[in-house]
């Protein structure tokens, strides 16, 4: 079913509040959007809410003034003690520096449940930390970066995936020919091993990284391009339109891909173990009445998919920032 999830009014208010900072550059506020969605009583698998109340509203702007929060990730319950982040914390990565140039942000902030927001990581420019933000239960944080020298996609470089330890120190970097503007990611974490799926904005391809994880660090045992052919192009407002949101369903071994420029959501079969490129996969949802540049993707407890939109493809200006729920069969 397609459903307005009740978040349009606060999002519209946000548009007015940051109008002078070019709202459309900040539409991928995945942290704010999904925290709003996940706390909605409209999407419950049972009588329990997605997140415990009350809702907490915080600023994700750190001391250096970084803007445009992109990635959001929860620290899992089994995350080891002794670090600067703790189970239940929310991490948020920033894509813009205080200059508001896209692809220039260098920070990740930590939002605990009942403590002040703090700085978890600050890297060296140029970075541009993206929505490709995940947390491994063994004590590491993975984040993609897609740096630009002048805030434009046309002058952006391929970037890398940073591996940070539980104290926010750089442990290692994943960088090879398959890393082409890591834009978003999904993680299947089995402790000592993990599979990281990354959507690349410069190539329009999805790569699976098979990871070995130990106390000493994270290493890539294999990198496999499992999907490609998604439209991808630079956008002067949204930076880039490319495959973005990823959701992996281990029970079906399916990776769902939200492709912004295609304005559609696809399913890639055998995602965890395929050794070849499956192309764009099977189309499962294409609805121009509700999709307006499919962006962030998440799965609800009822098995439905939730998608945000960046409005790069939207003929109806009266319906900005729409959130859509649909079944994996495309209804």
PDB file of C-alpha atoms in Angstrom:
ATOM      1  CA  UNK A   1       0.000   0.000   0.000  1.00  0.00           C
ATOM      2  CA  UNK A   2       1.063   3.565  -0.577  1.00  0.00           C
ATOM      3  CA  UNK A   3       0.760   5.688   2.473  1.00  0.00           C
ATOM      4  CA  UNK A   4       1.716   9.184   3.581  1.00  0.00           C
ATOM      5  CA  UNK A   5       3.443   8.386   6.870  1.00  0.00           C
ATOM      6  CA  UNK A   6       2.461  11.521   8.701  1.00  0.00           C
ATOM      7  CA  UNK A   7       5.846  13.252   8.456  1.00  0.00           C
ATOM      8  CA  UNK A   8       5.033  15.710   5.682  1.00  0.00           C
ATOM      9  CA  UNK A   9       4.141  18.650   7.931  1.00  0.00           C
ATOM     10  CA  UNK A  10       7.381  18.689   9.931  1.00  0.00           C
ATOM     11  CA  UNK A  11       9.399  18.156   6.762  1.00  0.00           C
ATOM     12  CA  UNK A  12       7.600  21.067   5.100  1.00  0.00           C
ATOM     13  CA  UNK A  13       8.406  23.158   8.171  1.00  0.00           C
ATOM     14  CA  UNK A  14      12.038  22.147   7.865  1.00  0.00           C
ATOM     15  CA  UNK A  15      11.970  23.359   4.266  1.00  0.00           C
ATOM     16  CA  UNK A  16      10.934  26.802   5.414  1.00  0.00           C
ATOM     17  CA  UNK A  17      13.477  26.821   8.234  1.00  0.00           C
ATOM     18  CA  UNK A  18      16.460  26.114   6.010  1.00  0.00           C
ATOM     19  CA  UNK A  19      15.214  27.756   2.845  1.00  0.00           C
ATOM     20  CA  UNK A  20      18.205  30.066   2.649  1.00  0.00           C
ATOM     21  CA  UNK A  21      20.584  27.091   2.752  1.00  0.00           C
ATOM     22  CA  UNK A  22      19.075  25.510  -0.340  1.00  0.00           C
ATOM     23  CA  UNK A  23      16.669  22.890   0.963  1.00  0.00           C
ATOM     24  CA  UNK A  24      17.040  20.630  -2.040  1.00  0.00           C
ATOM     25  CA  UNK A  25      20.719  20.119  -1.258  1.00  0.00           C
ATOM     26  CA  UNK A  26      19.621  18.886   2.157  1.00  0.00           C
ATOM     27  CA  UNK A  27      16.780  16.599   1.071  1.00  0.00           C
ATOM     28  CA  UNK A  28      18.825  13.453   1.784  1.00  0.00           C
ATOM     29  CA  UNK A  29      18.388  14.074   5.521  1.00  0.00           C
ATOM     30  CA  UNK A  30      18.139  10.342   5.958  1.00  0.00           C
ATOM     31  CA  UNK A  31      18.716  10.556   9.702  1.00  0.00           C
ATOM     32  CA  UNK A  32      15.830  12.960  10.291  1.00  0.00           C
ATOM     33  CA  UNK A  33      13.519  11.339   7.776  1.00  0.00           C
ATOM     34  CA  UNK A  34      13.914   7.765   8.946  1.00  0.00           C
ATOM     35  CA  UNK A  35      13.801   8.611  12.632  1.00  0.00           C
ATOM     36  CA  UNK A  36      10.474  10.247  11.808  1.00  0.00           C
ATOM     37  CA  UNK A  37       9.271   7.264   9.801  1.00  0.00           C
ATOM     38  CA  UNK A  38      10.398   4.642  12.271  1.00  0.00           C
ATOM     39  CA  UNK A  39       8.592   6.317  15.146  1.00  0.00           C
ATOM     40  CA  UNK A  40       5.330   6.451  13.186  1.00  0.00           C
ATOM     41  CA  UNK A  41       2.470   4.499  14.709  1.00  0.00           C
ATOM     42  CA  UNK A  42       1.185   3.856  11.178  1.00  0.00           C
ATOM     43  CA  UNK A  43       3.816   1.202  10.538  1.00  0.00           C
ATOM     44  CA  UNK A  44       3.765  -1.324  13.349  1.00  0.00           C
ATOM     45  CA  UNK A  45       4.145  -5.064  12.950  1.00  0.00           C
ATOM     46  CA  UNK A  46       2.323  -5.449  16.288  1.00  0.00           C
ATOM     47  CA  UNK A  47       1.436  -3.205  19.217  1.00  0.00           C
ATOM     48  CA  UNK A  48       5.032  -2.128  19.816  1.00  0.00           C
ATOM     49  CA  UNK A  49       6.341   1.076  18.225  1.00  0.00           C
ATOM     50  CA  UNK A  50       9.432   0.959  16.026  1.00  0.00           C
ATOM     51  CA  UNK A  51      11.375   3.117  18.475  1.00  0.00           C
ATOM     52  CA  UNK A  52      10.739   3.845  22.167  1.00  0.00           C
ATOM     53  CA  UNK A  53       9.422   7.259  23.009  1.00  0.00           C
ATOM     54  CA  UNK A  54       9.748  10.056  23.620  1.00  0.00           C
ATOM     55  CA  UNK A  55      11.107  11.405  20.362  1.00  0.00           C
ATOM     56  CA  UNK A  56      14.388  13.241  20.839  1.00  0.00           C
ATOM     57  CA  UNK A  57      15.236  16.197  18.595  1.00  0.00           C
ATOM     58  CA  UNK A  58      18.912  17.150  18.371  1.00  0.00           C
ATOM     59  CA  UNK A  59      21.244  19.100  16.128  1.00  0.00           C
ATOM     60  CA  UNK A  60      23.743  17.035  14.156  1.00  0.00           C
ATOM     61  CA  UNK A  61      25.976  20.059  13.466  1.00  0.00           C
ATOM     62  CA  UNK A  62      29.334  19.492  15.212  1.00  0.00           C
ATOM     63  CA  UNK A  63      31.716  22.170  16.443  1.00  0.00           C
ATOM     64  CA  UNK A  64      33.366  22.554  13.031  1.00  0.00           C
ATOM     65  CA  UNK A  65      29.992  23.474  11.489  1.00  0.00           C
ATOM     66  CA  UNK A  66      29.559  20.480   9.138  1.00  0.00           C
ATOM     67  CA  UNK A  67      26.120  20.385   7.493  1.00  0.00           C
ATOM     68  CA  UNK A  68      23.834  18.150   5.461  1.00  0.00           C
ATOM     69  CA  UNK A  69      23.547  14.930   7.508  1.00  0.00           C
ATOM     70  CA  UNK A  70      23.448  11.934   5.184  1.00  0.00           C
ATOM     71  CA  UNK A  71      24.062   8.526   6.761  1.00  0.00           C
ATOM     72  CA  UNK A  72      22.390   7.165   9.894  1.00  0.00           C
ATOM     73  CA  UNK A  73      23.279   3.923  11.679  1.00  0.00           C
ATOM     74  CA  UNK A  74      22.398   2.354  15.015  1.00  0.00           C
ATOM     75  CA  UNK A  75      25.132   0.880  17.187  1.00  0.00           C
ATOM     76  CA  UNK A  76      24.038  -2.791  17.600  1.00  0.00           C
ATOM     77  CA  UNK A  77      23.305  -4.413  20.997  1.00  0.00           C
ATOM     78  CA  UNK A  78      26.393  -6.641  20.841  1.00  0.00           C
ATOM     79  CA  UNK A  79      28.827  -3.792  20.154  1.00  0.00           C
ATOM     80  CA  UNK A  80      31.831  -4.195  22.503  1.00  0.00           C
ATOM     81  CA  UNK A  81      32.248  -2.017  25.562  1.00  0.00           C
ATOM     82  CA  UNK A  82      35.170   0.277  26.184  1.00  0.00           C
ATOM     83  CA  UNK A  83      34.758   2.611  23.220  1.00  0.00           C
ATOM     84  CA  UNK A  84      33.342   6.089  22.744  1.00  0.00           C
ATOM     85  CA  UNK A  85      30.044   4.778  21.330  1.00  0.00           C
ATOM     86  CA  UNK A  86      27.584   2.366  22.916  1.00  0.00           C
ATOM     87  CA  UNK A  87      24.730   0.040  21.933  1.00  0.00           C
ATOM     88  CA  UNK A  88      21.624   2.005  21.010  1.00  0.00           C
ATOM     89  CA  UNK A  89      23.532   5.143  20.002  1.00  0.00           C
ATOM     90  CA  UNK A  90      22.764   6.660  16.617  1.00  0.00           C
ATOM     91  CA  UNK A  91      25.648   7.709  14.370  1.00  0.00           C
ATOM     92  CA  UNK A  92      25.123  10.423  11.732  1.00  0.00           C
ATOM     93  CA  UNK A  93      27.600  11.283   8.960  1.00  0.00           C
ATOM     94  CA  UNK A  94      27.871  14.751   7.413  1.00  0.00           C
ATOM     95  CA  UNK A  95      28.260  15.306   3.671  1.00  0.00           C
ATOM     96  CA  UNK A  96      28.875  19.093   3.651  1.00  0.00           C
ATOM     97  CA  UNK A  97      31.425  21.236   5.448  1.00  0.00           C
ATOM     98  CA  UNK A  98      30.449  24.549   7.061  1.00  0.00           C
ATOM     99  CA  UNK A  99      30.912  26.145   3.626  1.00  0.00           C
ATOM    100  CA  UNK A 100      27.869  24.049   2.578  1.00  0.00           C
ATOM    101  CA  UNK A 101      29.863  22.699  -0.384  1.00  0.00           C
ATOM    102  CA  UNK A 102      28.696  19.176  -1.094  1.00  0.00           C
ATOM    103  CA  UNK A 103      31.255  16.398  -0.798  1.00  0.00           C
ATOM    104  CA  UNK A 104      33.296  18.271   1.810  1.00  0.00           C
ATOM    105  CA  UNK A 105      31.993  17.086   5.209  1.00  0.00           C
ATOM    106  CA  UNK A 106      34.452  15.217   7.432  1.00  0.00           C
ATOM    107  CA  UNK A 107      32.551  14.307  10.603  1.00  0.00           C
ATOM    108  CA  UNK A 108      30.382  11.638  12.225  1.00  0.00           C
ATOM    109  CA  UNK A 109      28.435  12.610  15.331  1.00  0.00           C
ATOM    110  CA  UNK A 110      27.168  10.284  18.053  1.00  0.00           C
ATOM    111  CA  UNK A 111      23.606  10.688  19.351  1.00  0.00           C
ATOM    112  CA  UNK A 112      23.122   8.700  22.580  1.00  0.00           C
ATOM    113  CA  UNK A 113      19.666   8.035  23.973  1.00  0.00           C
ATOM    114  CA  UNK A 114      19.996  10.285  27.019  1.00  0.00           C
ATOM    115  CA  UNK A 115      23.288  12.164  26.764  1.00  0.00           C
ATOM    116  CA  UNK A 116      24.591  15.134  24.794  1.00  0.00           C
ATOM    117  CA  UNK A 117      25.553  14.728  21.147  1.00  0.00           C
ATOM    118  CA  UNK A 118      29.301  14.268  20.718  1.00  0.00           C
ATOM    119  CA  UNK A 119      31.851  14.039  17.934  1.00  0.00           C
ATOM    120  CA  UNK A 120      32.747  10.422  17.079  1.00  0.00           C
ATOM    121  CA  UNK A 121      35.017  10.987  14.081  1.00  0.00           C
ATOM    122  CA  UNK A 122      36.631  13.885  12.282  1.00  0.00           C
ATOM    123  CA  UNK A 123      38.700  13.066   9.207  1.00  0.00           C
ATOM    124  CA  UNK A 124      40.979  15.074   6.995  1.00  0.00           C
ATOM    125  CA  UNK A 125      39.437  16.898   4.045  1.00  0.00           C
ATOM    126  CA  UNK A 126      38.527  16.201   1.345  1.00  0.00           C
ATOM    127  CA  UNK A 127      36.024  13.507   2.326  1.00  0.00           C
ATOM    128  CA  UNK A 128      32.277  14.107   1.947  1.00  0.00           C
ATOM    129  CA  UNK A 129      30.844  11.342   4.151  1.00  0.00           C
ATOM    130  CA  UNK A 130      27.842   9.701   2.512  1.00  0.00           C
ATOM    131  CA  UNK A 131      24.851   7.556   3.447  1.00  0.00           C
ATOM    132  CA  UNK A 132      27.104   4.487   3.185  1.00  0.00           C
ATOM    133  CA  UNK A 133      27.344   4.276   6.985  1.00  0.00           C
ATOM    134  CA  UNK A 134      27.136   0.945   8.857  1.00  0.00           C
ATOM    135  CA  UNK A 135      28.306  -0.491  12.187  1.00  0.00           C
ATOM    136  CA  UNK A 136      29.848  -3.951  12.663  1.00  0.00           C
ATOM    137  CA  UNK A 137      28.954  -5.811  15.850  1.00  0.00           C
ATOM    138  CA  UNK A 138      32.637  -6.646  16.414  1.00  0.00           C
ATOM    139  CA  UNK A 139      33.428  -2.995  17.079  1.00  0.00           C
ATOM    140  CA  UNK A 140      34.044  -1.181  13.784  1.00  0.00           C
ATOM    141  CA  UNK A 141      32.252   1.541  11.811  1.00  0.00           C
ATOM    142  CA  UNK A 142      32.290   1.628   7.999  1.00  0.00           C
ATOM    143  CA  UNK A 143      31.600   4.858   6.115  1.00  0.00           C
ATOM    144  CA  UNK A 144      31.866   5.828   2.460  1.00  0.00           C
ATOM    145  CA  UNK A 145      33.259   9.115   1.257  1.00  0.00           C
ATOM    146  CA  UNK A 146      32.705  10.853  -2.088  1.00  0.00           C
ATOM    147  CA  UNK A 147      34.851  14.012  -2.076  1.00  0.00           C
ATOM    148  CA  UNK A 148      34.518  17.019  -4.343  1.00  0.00           C
ATOM    149  CA  UNK A 149      36.941  19.926  -4.660  1.00  0.00           C
ATOM    150  CA  UNK A 150      34.262  22.513  -5.431  1.00  0.00           C
ATOM    151  CA  UNK A 151      30.950  21.006  -4.269  1.00  0.00           C
ATOM    152  CA  UNK A 152      30.053  19.593  -7.678  1.00  0.00           C
ATOM    153  CA  UNK A 153      29.787  15.987  -8.799  1.00  0.00           C
ATOM    154  CA  UNK A 154      31.656  16.868 -11.975  1.00  0.00           C
ATOM    155  CA  UNK A 155      34.808  17.450  -9.948  1.00  0.00           C
ATOM    156  CA  UNK A 156      34.293  14.583  -7.507  1.00  0.00           C
ATOM    157  CA  UNK A 157      36.753  11.726  -7.084  1.00  0.00           C
ATOM    158  CA  UNK A 158      36.050   8.032  -6.512  1.00  0.00           C
ATOM    159  CA  UNK A 159      36.574   8.210  -2.758  1.00  0.00           C
ATOM    160  CA  UNK A 160      36.930   5.209  -0.465  1.00  0.00           C
ATOM    161  CA  UNK A 161      35.364   3.319   2.432  1.00  0.00           C
ATOM    162  CA  UNK A 162      36.844   4.166   5.821  1.00  0.00           C
ATOM    163  CA  UNK A 163      37.087   1.556   8.576  1.00  0.00           C
ATOM    164  CA  UNK A 164      36.965   3.172  12.038  1.00  0.00           C
ATOM    165  CA  UNK A 165      37.492   1.497  15.401  1.00  0.00           C
ATOM    166  CA  UNK A 166      35.143   1.850  18.377  1.00  0.00           C
ATOM    167  CA  UNK A 167      36.884   5.069  19.427  1.00  0.00           C
ATOM    168  CA  UNK A 168      36.571   6.757  16.037  1.00  0.00           C
ATOM    169  CA  UNK A 169      40.179   6.181  14.986  1.00  0.00           C
ATOM    170  CA  UNK A 170      40.935   5.305  11.370  1.00  0.00           C
ATOM    171  CA  UNK A 171      41.816   1.602  11.260  1.00  0.00           C
ATOM    172  CA  UNK A 172      42.077   1.002   7.506  1.00  0.00           C
ATOM    173  CA  UNK A 173      40.710   2.092   4.137  1.00  0.00           C
ATOM    174  CA  UNK A 174      38.965   0.100   1.414  1.00  0.00           C
ATOM    175  CA  UNK A 175      39.965   1.512  -1.936  1.00  0.00           C
ATOM    176  CA  UNK A 176      40.308  -0.252  -5.273  1.00  0.00           C
ATOM    177  CA  UNK A 177      38.879   0.006  -8.776  1.00  0.00           C
ATOM    178  CA  UNK A 178      35.434  -1.128  -7.571  1.00  0.00           C
ATOM    179  CA  UNK A 179      35.053   1.903  -5.286  1.00  0.00           C
ATOM    180  CA  UNK A 180      33.435   4.565  -7.479  1.00  0.00           C
ATOM    181  CA  UNK A 181      31.710   7.105  -5.282  1.00  0.00           C
ATOM    182  CA  UNK A 182      30.226   4.932  -2.490  1.00  0.00           C
ATOM    183  CA  UNK A 183      26.791   6.480  -2.116  1.00  0.00           C
ATOM    184  CA  UNK A 184      24.911   4.102   0.181  1.00  0.00           C
ATOM    185  CA  UNK A 185      25.341   0.636   1.645  1.00  0.00           C
ATOM    186  CA  UNK A 186      23.726  -2.334   3.362  1.00  0.00           C
ATOM    187  CA  UNK A 187      25.367  -4.752   5.775  1.00  0.00           C
ATOM    188  CA  UNK A 188      24.839  -8.446   6.528  1.00  0.00           C
ATOM    189  CA  UNK A 189      26.861  -8.996   9.689  1.00  0.00           C
ATOM    190  CA  UNK A 190      27.680 -12.478  10.972  1.00  0.00           C
ATOM    191  CA  UNK A 191      30.347 -11.483  13.474  1.00  0.00           C
ATOM    192  CA  UNK A 192      33.630 -12.873  12.206  1.00  0.00           C
ATOM    193  CA  UNK A 193      32.499 -12.372   8.622  1.00  0.00           C
ATOM    194  CA  UNK A 194      30.245  -9.829   6.959  1.00  0.00           C
ATOM    195  CA  UNK A 195      28.949  -8.848   3.552  1.00  0.00           C
ATOM    196  CA  UNK A 196      28.919  -5.152   2.700  1.00  0.00           C
ATOM    197  CA  UNK A 197      26.833  -4.085  -0.294  1.00  0.00           C
ATOM    198  CA  UNK A 198      27.775  -0.678  -1.715  1.00  0.00           C
ATOM    199  CA  UNK A 199      25.963   1.420  -4.347  1.00  0.00           C
ATOM    200  CA  UNK A 200      28.423   3.434  -6.436  1.00  0.00           C
ATOM    201  CA  UNK A 201      27.325   6.773  -7.872  1.00  0.00           C
ATOM    202  CA  UNK A 202      30.049   7.191 -10.507  1.00  0.00           C
ATOM    203  CA  UNK A 203      29.589   3.740 -12.070  1.00  0.00           C
ATOM    204  CA  UNK A 204      25.916   2.985 -11.433  1.00  0.00           C
ATOM    205  CA  UNK A 205      26.970  -0.398 -10.049  1.00  0.00           C
ATOM    206  CA  UNK A 206      26.541  -2.325  -6.801  1.00  0.00           C
ATOM    207  CA  UNK A 207      29.531  -4.149  -5.315  1.00  0.00           C
ATOM    208  CA  UNK A 208      29.541  -6.806  -2.586  1.00  0.00           C
ATOM    209  CA  UNK A 209      32.556  -6.860  -0.301  1.00  0.00           C
ATOM    210  CA  UNK A 210      33.088 -10.114   1.585  1.00  0.00           C
ATOM    211  CA  UNK A 211      34.759  -9.082   4.838  1.00  0.00           C
ATOM    212  CA  UNK A 212      36.827 -10.892   7.445  1.00  0.00           C
ATOM    213  CA  UNK A 213      36.436  -9.242  10.851  1.00  0.00           C
ATOM    214  CA  UNK A 214      38.609  -9.718  13.924  1.00  0.00           C
ATOM    215  CA  UNK A 215      39.700  -7.707  16.943  1.00  0.00           C
ATOM    216  CA  UNK A 216      42.630  -6.442  14.918  1.00  0.00           C
ATOM    217  CA  UNK A 217      40.621  -5.060  12.025  1.00  0.00           C
ATOM    218  CA  UNK A 218      38.576  -5.579   8.873  1.00  0.00           C
ATOM    219  CA  UNK A 219      39.898  -6.985   5.592  1.00  0.00           C
ATOM    220  CA  UNK A 220      38.301  -7.619   2.211  1.00  0.00           C
ATOM    221  CA  UNK A 221      38.494 -11.250   1.101  1.00  0.00           C
ATOM    222  CA  UNK A 222      36.620 -10.681  -2.158  1.00  0.00           C
ATOM    223  CA  UNK A 223      35.039  -7.789  -4.042  1.00  0.00           C
ATOM    224  CA  UNK A 224      32.303  -8.738  -6.547  1.00  0.00           C
ATOM    225  CA  UNK A 225      30.226  -6.470  -8.767  1.00  0.00           C
ATOM    226  CA  UNK A 226      26.791  -8.044  -8.472  1.00  0.00           C
ATOM    227  CA  UNK A 227      24.611  -5.456 -10.241  1.00  0.00           C
ATOM    228  CA  UNK A 228      25.018  -2.646 -12.768  1.00  0.00           C
ATOM    229  CA  UNK A 229      23.269  -0.648 -15.463  1.00  0.00           C
ATOM    230  CA  UNK A 230      21.442   1.802 -13.198  1.00  0.00           C
ATOM    231  CA  UNK A 231      21.176   5.334 -14.526  1.00  0.00           C
ATOM    232  CA  UNK A 232      23.660   7.709 -12.946  1.00  0.00           C
ATOM    233  CA  UNK A 233      24.330  11.357 -13.676  1.00  0.00           C
ATOM    234  CA  UNK A 234      25.530  14.506 -11.968  1.00  0.00           C
ATOM    235  CA  UNK A 235      22.871  16.887 -10.684  1.00  0.00           C
ATOM    236  CA  UNK A 236      23.656  20.543  -9.864  1.00  0.00           C
ATOM    237  CA  UNK A 237      21.145  20.510  -6.996  1.00  0.00           C
ATOM    238  CA  UNK A 238      21.266  17.007  -5.494  1.00  0.00           C
ATOM    239  CA  UNK A 239      24.956  16.430  -6.386  1.00  0.00           C
ATOM    240  CA  UNK A 240      24.254  13.116  -8.137  1.00  0.00           C
ATOM    241  CA  UNK A 241      21.308  10.914  -9.121  1.00  0.00           C
ATOM    242  CA  UNK A 242      22.352   7.278  -8.973  1.00  0.00           C
ATOM    243  CA  UNK A 243      21.575   3.972  -7.256  1.00  0.00           C
ATOM    244  CA  UNK A 244      21.260   4.827  -3.583  1.00  0.00           C
ATOM    245  CA  UNK A 245      19.169   2.965  -0.998  1.00  0.00           C
ATOM    246  CA  UNK A 246      20.002  -0.706  -0.398  1.00  0.00           C
ATOM    247  CA  UNK A 247      18.205  -3.313   1.713  1.00  0.00           C
ATOM    248  CA  UNK A 248      19.392  -6.914   2.010  1.00  0.00           C
ATOM    249  CA  UNK A 249      16.893  -9.607   3.011  1.00  0.00           C
ATOM    250  CA  UNK A 250      18.936 -12.643   4.147  1.00  0.00           C
ATOM    251  CA  UNK A 251      15.856 -14.874   4.336  1.00  0.00           C
ATOM    252  CA  UNK A 252      15.415 -14.515   0.567  1.00  0.00           C
ATOM    253  CA  UNK A 253      19.027 -13.721  -0.367  1.00  0.00           C
ATOM    254  CA  UNK A 254      17.721 -10.638  -2.203  1.00  0.00           C
ATOM    255  CA  UNK A 255      19.177  -7.154  -2.360  1.00  0.00           C
ATOM    256  CA  UNK A 256      16.686  -4.358  -3.015  1.00  0.00           C
ATOM    257  CA  UNK A 257      18.083  -1.316  -4.834  1.00  0.00           C
ATOM    258  CA  UNK A 258      16.474   2.143  -5.003  1.00  0.00           C
ATOM    259  CA  UNK A 259      17.728   3.769  -8.203  1.00  0.00           C
ATOM    260  CA  UNK A 260      17.126   7.507  -8.060  1.00  0.00           C
ATOM    261  CA  UNK A 261      17.557   8.397 -11.733  1.00  0.00           C
ATOM    262  CA  UNK A 262      15.533   5.358 -12.853  1.00  0.00           C
ATOM    263  CA  UNK A 263      12.892   6.365 -10.276  1.00  0.00           C
ATOM    264  CA  UNK A 264      12.389   2.695  -9.469  1.00  0.00           C
ATOM    265  CA  UNK A 265      13.230  -0.085  -7.020  1.00  0.00           C
ATOM    266  CA  UNK A 266      14.788  -3.353  -8.189  1.00  0.00           C
ATOM    267  CA  UNK A 267      15.522  -6.772  -6.667  1.00  0.00           C
ATOM    268  CA  UNK A 268      18.858  -8.545  -7.237  1.00  0.00           C
ATOM    269  CA  UNK A 269      18.617 -12.290  -6.537  1.00  0.00           C
ATOM    270  CA  UNK A 270      21.356 -14.469  -4.984  1.00  0.00           C
ATOM    271  CA  UNK A 271      22.978 -11.265  -3.754  1.00  0.00           C
ATOM    272  CA  UNK A 272      25.052 -12.807  -0.960  1.00  0.00           C
ATOM    273  CA  UNK A 273      26.772 -15.493  -3.017  1.00  0.00           C
ATOM    274  CA  UNK A 274      26.527 -14.669  -6.700  1.00  0.00           C
ATOM    275  CA  UNK A 275      29.835 -14.459  -8.532  1.00  0.00           C
ATOM    276  CA  UNK A 276      28.598 -12.589 -11.602  1.00  0.00           C
ATOM    277  CA  UNK A 277      26.899  -9.315 -12.481  1.00  0.00           C
ATOM    278  CA  UNK A 278      23.105  -9.641 -12.465  1.00  0.00           C
ATOM    279  CA  UNK A 279      22.471  -6.353 -14.279  1.00  0.00           C
ATOM    280  CA  UNK A 280      19.742  -4.171 -12.824  1.00  0.00           C
ATOM    281  CA  UNK A 281      17.793  -7.148 -11.462  1.00  0.00           C
ATOM    282  CA  UNK A 282      14.011  -7.454 -11.489  1.00  0.00           C
ATOM    283  CA  UNK A 283      11.838  -4.338 -11.392  1.00  0.00           C
ATOM    284  CA  UNK A 284       9.533  -4.504  -8.380  1.00  0.00           C
ATOM    285  CA  UNK A 285       8.255  -0.940  -7.959  1.00  0.00           C
ATOM    286  CA  UNK A 286       7.891   1.915 -10.431  1.00  0.00           C
ATOM    287  CA  UNK A 287       5.176   4.405  -9.527  1.00  0.00           C
ATOM    288  CA  UNK A 288       5.582   7.969 -10.857  1.00  0.00           C
ATOM    289  CA  UNK A 289       2.600   9.083  -8.767  1.00  0.00           C
ATOM    290  CA  UNK A 290       4.474   8.347  -5.556  1.00  0.00           C
ATOM    291  CA  UNK A 291       8.160   7.909  -6.405  1.00  0.00           C
ATOM    292  CA  UNK A 292       9.940  11.212  -6.968  1.00  0.00           C
ATOM    293  CA  UNK A 293      13.591  10.194  -7.200  1.00  0.00           C
ATOM    294  CA  UNK A 294      13.770   7.073  -5.009  1.00  0.00           C
ATOM    295  CA  UNK A 295      16.517   7.566  -2.452  1.00  0.00           C
ATOM    296  CA  UNK A 296      16.844   6.048   1.042  1.00  0.00           C
ATOM    297  CA  UNK A 297      15.458   2.543   1.534  1.00  0.00           C
ATOM    298  CA  UNK A 298      14.582   0.572   4.676  1.00  0.00           C
ATOM    299  CA  UNK A 299      12.554  -2.525   5.535  1.00  0.00           C
ATOM    300  CA  UNK A 300       9.757  -2.322   8.099  1.00  0.00           C
ATOM    301  CA  UNK A 301       9.084  -5.158  10.607  1.00  0.00           C
ATOM    302  CA  UNK A 302       6.069  -6.164   8.515  1.00  0.00           C
ATOM    303  CA  UNK A 303       8.356  -6.888   5.558  1.00  0.00           C
ATOM    304  CA  UNK A 304       7.307  -3.854   3.532  1.00  0.00           C
ATOM    305  CA  UNK A 305       9.832  -1.453   2.062  1.00  0.00           C
ATOM    306  CA  UNK A 306       9.990   2.250   2.924  1.00  0.00           C
ATOM    307  CA  UNK A 307      11.529   4.742   0.521  1.00  0.00           C
ATOM    308  CA  UNK A 308      12.351   8.442   0.726  1.00  0.00           C
ATOM    309  CA  UNK A 309      12.596  10.669  -2.339  1.00  0.00           C
ATOM    310  CA  UNK A 310      14.914  13.518  -3.291  1.00  0.00           C
ATOM    311  CA  UNK A 311      12.331  15.170  -5.608  1.00  0.00           C
ATOM    312  CA  UNK A 312      14.755  15.250  -8.540  1.00  0.00           C
ATOM    313  CA  UNK A 313      11.928  13.639 -10.562  1.00  0.00           C
ATOM    314  CA  UNK A 314       8.726  15.245  -9.350  1.00  0.00           C
ATOM    315  CA  UNK A 315       6.120  16.888 -11.609  1.00  0.00           C
ATOM    316  CA  UNK A 316       3.912  17.727  -8.607  1.00  0.00           C
ATOM    317  CA  UNK A 317       5.434  20.483  -6.492  1.00  0.00           C
ATOM    318  CA  UNK A 318       2.567  20.164  -3.989  1.00  0.00           C
ATOM    319  CA  UNK A 319       3.883  16.775  -2.858  1.00  0.00           C
ATOM    320  CA  UNK A 320       7.528  17.232  -1.859  1.00  0.00           C
ATOM    321  CA  UNK A 321       9.477  14.893   0.402  1.00  0.00           C
ATOM    322  CA  UNK A 322       6.964  12.073   0.177  1.00  0.00           C
ATOM    323  CA  UNK A 323       7.585   8.838   2.082  1.00  0.00           C
ATOM    324  CA  UNK A 324       6.227   5.677   0.494  1.00  0.00           C
ATOM    325  CA  UNK A 325       5.510   2.203   1.862  1.00  0.00           C
ATOM    326  CA  UNK A 326       5.091  -0.704  -0.564  1.00  0.00           C
ATOM    327  CA  UNK A 327       5.242  -4.481  -0.548  1.00  0.00           C
ATOM    328  CA  UNK A 328       8.155  -6.423  -2.030  1.00  0.00           C
ATOM    329  CA  UNK A 329       5.679  -7.595  -4.693  1.00  0.00           C
ATOM    330  CA  UNK A 330       5.314  -3.963  -5.784  1.00  0.00           C
ATOM    331  CA  UNK A 331       1.897  -3.068  -4.349  1.00  0.00           C
TER     332      UNK A 331
END
